[in-house]
C-alpha cells in the first residue's frame, strides 16, 4: 500500500523522491537517489537491496531501462516487486511484478515517474505526475510534496498513511533534503509541515558543510 515518485530538476540537476505508505519507516526502505546519477524506487514487498544495486548500475552507465531489466533478472522474487528507475538524463522505467496487488499503476512524464500499489484507484499516479508537471517553476522538493498531496487528493491508499519521506540530492554526497515522518495520523500533512519549516534552511546547511566560514550561525 504505497505510492511514490522520482523526479529531476533540469535547472539545478537535482534528483529526488517522495513516498508514503500505511506501514512504518518507508523512508528507510523505498527511495534511493544519488547525485548526478538518478534514482530507484523499490516497493510492494520491498527489497531495499535493490536500491543500492540499481544506483550502482546507473553509475556504471546503464540506462533506466537497462538498470530495471538487470534488477528484475537479478532477483528470483521479482513477482513481488514494484520498481521504478530514473537515469542521469531523466529517462524512466518501471516494473510491476505479477503478484503486485491492485489497484496499481505507473505514469511517466517529463523528468518524472509516479507509481503505486494497493491504491484506492488507478488514477493516483497520474494525479501525482500532473502536479509535478504543473509546478515546474518550484524547487524540486516542493514539486515532490505537491505531487504527494495530489495523490492523496485523488484517493491515495485504501488505508490511512502513517509514514512518508522526502529525499533530494544535488551536488554533494549528503542529501540536500532528507525528511521523514513515521507513525503520524496524517503523514502527508506532517511531511508538508516539515518541508515548509525546513525549506528556509536548505542552503544554510549545505554552506555549513562546504564553506563554514561563510555560514550564518553556529548551531
Short mmCIF file of C-alpha atoms in Angstrom, two decimals:
data_model
loop_
_atom_site.label_atom_id
_atom_site.label_comp_id
_atom_site.label_asym_id
_atom_site.label_seq_id
_atom_site.Cartn_x
_atom_site.Cartn_y
_atom_site.Cartn_z
CA UNK A 1 0.00 0.00 0.00
CA UNK A 2 2.45 2.59 -1.25
CA UNK A 3 2.64 5.45 -3.71
CA UNK A 4 5.78 7.29 -4.70
CA UNK A 5 7.60 9.19 -7.42
CA UNK A 6 11.04 10.02 -8.73
CA UNK A 7 11.72 13.50 -10.10
CA UNK A 8 14.50 15.50 -11.74
CA UNK A 9 15.02 19.25 -11.95
CA UNK A 10 16.63 20.34 -15.22
CA UNK A 11 17.58 23.77 -13.83
CA UNK A 12 19.55 22.55 -10.82
CA UNK A 13 20.44 18.97 -11.71
CA UNK A 14 18.75 17.75 -8.54
CA UNK A 15 17.22 14.27 -8.30
CA UNK A 16 14.63 13.40 -5.70
CA UNK A 17 11.94 11.05 -4.48
CA UNK A 18 8.88 11.15 -2.26
CA UNK A 19 6.86 8.27 -0.89
CA UNK A 20 4.10 7.42 1.56
CA UNK A 21 2.53 4.24 2.91
CA UNK A 22 0.43 2.75 5.70
CA UNK A 23 3.39 0.98 7.33
CA UNK A 24 6.37 2.31 9.27
CA UNK A 25 9.78 3.57 8.12
CA UNK A 26 9.07 3.92 4.41
CA UNK A 27 11.89 6.43 4.05
CA UNK A 28 14.48 3.85 5.05
CA UNK A 29 13.28 1.25 2.53
CA UNK A 30 11.80 2.65 -0.69
CA UNK A 31 13.63 5.75 -2.05
CA UNK A 32 17.24 5.58 -3.27
CA UNK A 33 18.78 8.62 -5.01
CA UNK A 34 22.35 9.62 -5.91
CA UNK A 35 23.66 12.99 -7.14
CA UNK A 36 24.21 13.23 -10.93
CA UNK A 37 23.25 9.54 -11.25
CA UNK A 38 19.49 9.17 -10.77
CA UNK A 39 17.22 7.15 -8.54
CA UNK A 40 15.46 3.89 -7.79
CA UNK A 41 12.19 3.09 -6.03
CA UNK A 42 11.61 -0.40 -4.63
CA UNK A 43 8.23 -1.17 -3.05
CA UNK A 44 5.26 -3.56 -2.55
CA UNK A 45 7.04 -6.43 -0.73
CA UNK A 46 10.03 -4.18 -0.56
CA UNK A 47 13.61 -5.35 -1.07
CA UNK A 48 15.84 -2.40 -0.06
CA UNK A 49 18.87 -4.20 -1.52
CA UNK A 50 17.61 -3.39 -4.99
CA UNK A 51 18.04 0.36 -4.44
CA UNK A 52 21.83 0.46 -3.99
CA UNK A 53 22.22 -2.22 -6.66
CA UNK A 54 20.27 -0.09 -9.10
CA UNK A 55 22.29 3.02 -8.30
CA UNK A 56 25.49 1.08 -8.98
CA UNK A 57 24.16 0.07 -12.38
CA UNK A 58 23.14 3.64 -13.18
CA UNK A 59 26.56 4.92 -12.06
CA UNK A 60 28.16 2.39 -14.39
CA UNK A 61 26.37 3.91 -17.38
CA UNK A 62 23.26 1.76 -17.67
CA UNK A 63 20.09 3.47 -18.82
CA UNK A 64 16.92 3.37 -16.74
CA UNK A 65 15.53 0.53 -18.87
CA UNK A 66 18.78 -1.44 -18.70
CA UNK A 67 19.01 -0.96 -14.96
CA UNK A 68 15.45 -2.10 -14.41
CA UNK A 69 15.93 -5.18 -16.58
CA UNK A 70 19.06 -6.11 -14.64
CA UNK A 71 17.32 -5.67 -11.29
CA UNK A 72 14.41 -7.86 -12.33
CA UNK A 73 16.77 -10.51 -13.68
CA UNK A 74 18.87 -10.47 -10.52
CA UNK A 75 16.07 -11.28 -8.05
CA UNK A 76 14.20 -14.60 -8.08
CA UNK A 77 11.35 -12.92 -6.18
CA UNK A 78 10.61 -10.28 -8.79
CA UNK A 79 6.91 -11.23 -8.88
CA UNK A 80 6.54 -9.42 -5.53
CA UNK A 81 8.42 -6.28 -6.52
CA UNK A 82 7.26 -2.94 -7.86
CA UNK A 83 10.22 -0.92 -9.14
CA UNK A 84 10.98 2.35 -10.89
CA UNK A 85 14.24 3.87 -12.14
CA UNK A 86 15.41 7.24 -13.44
CA UNK A 87 18.80 7.75 -15.08
CA UNK A 88 21.02 10.82 -15.32
CA UNK A 89 19.22 12.03 -18.47
CA UNK A 90 15.83 11.85 -16.78
CA UNK A 91 14.74 8.74 -18.66
CA UNK A 92 12.42 6.48 -16.66
CA UNK A 93 11.29 2.87 -16.47
CA UNK A 94 9.05 0.80 -14.20
CA UNK A 95 8.18 -2.81 -13.40
CA UNK A 96 5.13 -4.41 -11.82
CA UNK A 97 5.64 -7.99 -10.64
CA UNK A 98 2.86 -10.47 -11.32
CA UNK A 99 1.94 -10.66 -7.61
CA UNK A 100 1.76 -6.89 -7.02
CA UNK A 101 -1.75 -6.14 -5.82
CA UNK A 102 -4.18 -3.67 -7.43
CA UNK A 103 -5.18 -1.03 -7.83
CA UNK A 104 -1.75 -0.31 -9.27
CA UNK A 105 -0.36 1.92 -11.98
CA UNK A 106 2.70 3.86 -13.14
CA UNK A 107 2.76 7.10 -15.13
CA UNK A 108 5.76 8.62 -16.93
CA UNK A 109 6.03 12.30 -17.78
CA UNK A 110 8.99 14.59 -18.44
CA UNK A 111 11.61 14.08 -15.70
CA UNK A 112 9.22 12.06 -13.52
CA UNK A 113 7.79 8.62 -12.90
CA UNK A 114 4.98 8.09 -10.37
CA UNK A 115 3.64 4.72 -9.27
CA UNK A 116 1.67 2.92 -6.59
CA UNK A 117 0.12 -0.33 -5.43
CA UNK A 118 -2.99 -1.27 -3.44
CA UNK A 119 -4.32 2.20 -4.22
CA UNK A 120 -7.84 3.50 -3.79
CA UNK A 121 -7.92 3.78 -7.60
CA UNK A 122 -5.50 3.61 -10.52
CA UNK A 123 -5.68 7.38 -11.18
CA UNK A 124 -3.48 8.29 -8.21
CA UNK A 125 -0.12 8.16 -10.08
CA UNK A 126 -1.50 10.28 -12.93
CA UNK A 127 -2.59 12.95 -10.44
CA UNK A 128 0.88 12.93 -8.90
CA UNK A 129 2.62 13.24 -12.26
CA UNK A 130 0.34 16.08 -13.35
CA UNK A 131 1.02 18.02 -10.14
CA UNK A 132 4.75 17.56 -10.71
CA UNK A 133 4.49 18.92 -14.25
CA UNK A 134 2.32 21.86 -13.26
CA UNK A 135 4.82 23.12 -10.64
CA UNK A 136 7.92 23.27 -12.84
CA UNK A 137 8.81 26.75 -11.56
CA UNK A 138 9.12 25.48 -7.97
CA UNK A 139 12.09 23.82 -6.19
CA UNK A 140 12.21 20.07 -6.73
CA UNK A 141 11.37 19.26 -3.11
CA UNK A 142 8.24 21.44 -3.33
CA UNK A 143 7.20 19.74 -6.57
CA UNK A 144 7.55 16.33 -4.95
CA UNK A 145 5.48 17.32 -1.93
CA UNK A 146 2.77 18.79 -4.15
CA UNK A 147 2.71 15.52 -6.07
CA UNK A 148 2.15 13.57 -2.86
CA UNK A 149 -0.66 15.92 -1.88
CA UNK A 150 -2.25 15.44 -5.30
CA UNK A 151 -2.02 11.67 -4.92
CA UNK A 152 -3.77 11.87 -1.59
CA UNK A 153 -6.46 14.15 -3.02
CA UNK A 154 -7.02 11.65 -5.85
CA UNK A 155 -7.80 8.89 -3.36
CA UNK A 156 -4.42 7.71 -2.08
CA UNK A 157 -4.39 4.29 -0.46
CA UNK A 158 -7.17 2.19 0.91
CA UNK A 159 -5.77 2.59 4.43
CA UNK A 160 -4.62 5.81 6.16
CA UNK A 161 -0.96 6.53 5.52
CA UNK A 162 1.25 6.86 8.62
CA UNK A 163 4.71 7.14 7.07
CA UNK A 164 6.16 9.49 4.44
CA UNK A 165 9.55 10.65 3.22
CA UNK A 166 11.15 13.30 1.01
CA UNK A 167 14.68 12.85 -0.34
CA UNK A 168 16.57 15.23 -2.67
CA UNK A 169 20.19 15.03 -3.80
CA UNK A 170 22.13 17.73 -5.61
CA UNK A 171 25.95 18.02 -5.84
CA UNK A 172 27.18 16.64 -2.51
CA UNK A 173 27.32 13.06 -1.23
CA UNK A 174 24.90 14.01 1.55
CA UNK A 175 21.23 14.78 0.88
CA UNK A 176 20.09 18.31 0.19
CA UNK A 177 16.78 17.32 1.82
CA UNK A 178 16.07 14.16 3.84
CA UNK A 179 12.82 14.41 5.80
CA UNK A 180 10.86 11.51 7.28
CA UNK A 181 7.53 11.11 9.04
CA UNK A 182 6.61 7.98 11.00
CA UNK A 183 3.55 6.94 13.00
CA UNK A 184 1.68 10.12 12.09
CA UNK A 185 -2.11 10.02 11.66
CA UNK A 186 -1.85 12.33 8.61
CA UNK A 187 1.61 11.61 7.24
CA UNK A 188 1.46 13.76 4.11
CA UNK A 189 0.23 16.79 6.02
CA UNK A 190 3.04 16.19 8.51
CA UNK A 191 5.55 15.99 5.65
CA UNK A 192 4.24 19.29 4.29
CA UNK A 193 4.74 20.88 7.71
CA UNK A 194 8.29 19.53 7.94
CA UNK A 195 9.22 20.70 4.45
CA UNK A 196 7.78 24.20 4.97
CA UNK A 197 9.79 24.51 8.19
CA UNK A 198 12.99 23.12 6.66
CA UNK A 199 12.92 24.92 3.30
CA UNK A 200 14.47 28.22 4.50
CA UNK A 201 17.48 26.32 5.91
CA UNK A 202 18.32 24.10 2.94
CA UNK A 203 21.20 26.19 1.58
CA UNK A 204 22.39 27.15 5.06
CA UNK A 205 23.09 23.54 5.99
CA UNK A 206 24.98 22.98 2.73
CA UNK A 207 27.09 26.09 3.33
CA UNK A 208 27.92 24.94 6.85
CA UNK A 209 29.37 21.79 5.36
CA UNK A 210 31.26 23.09 2.33
CA UNK A 211 32.17 26.67 3.39
CA UNK A 212 31.70 27.02 7.15
CA UNK A 213 33.39 30.44 7.30
CA UNK A 214 30.59 31.83 5.15
CA UNK A 215 27.77 30.19 7.07
CA UNK A 216 25.50 32.19 9.38
CA UNK A 217 25.05 30.99 12.95
CA UNK A 218 26.95 28.33 14.86
CA UNK A 219 24.34 25.63 15.61
#
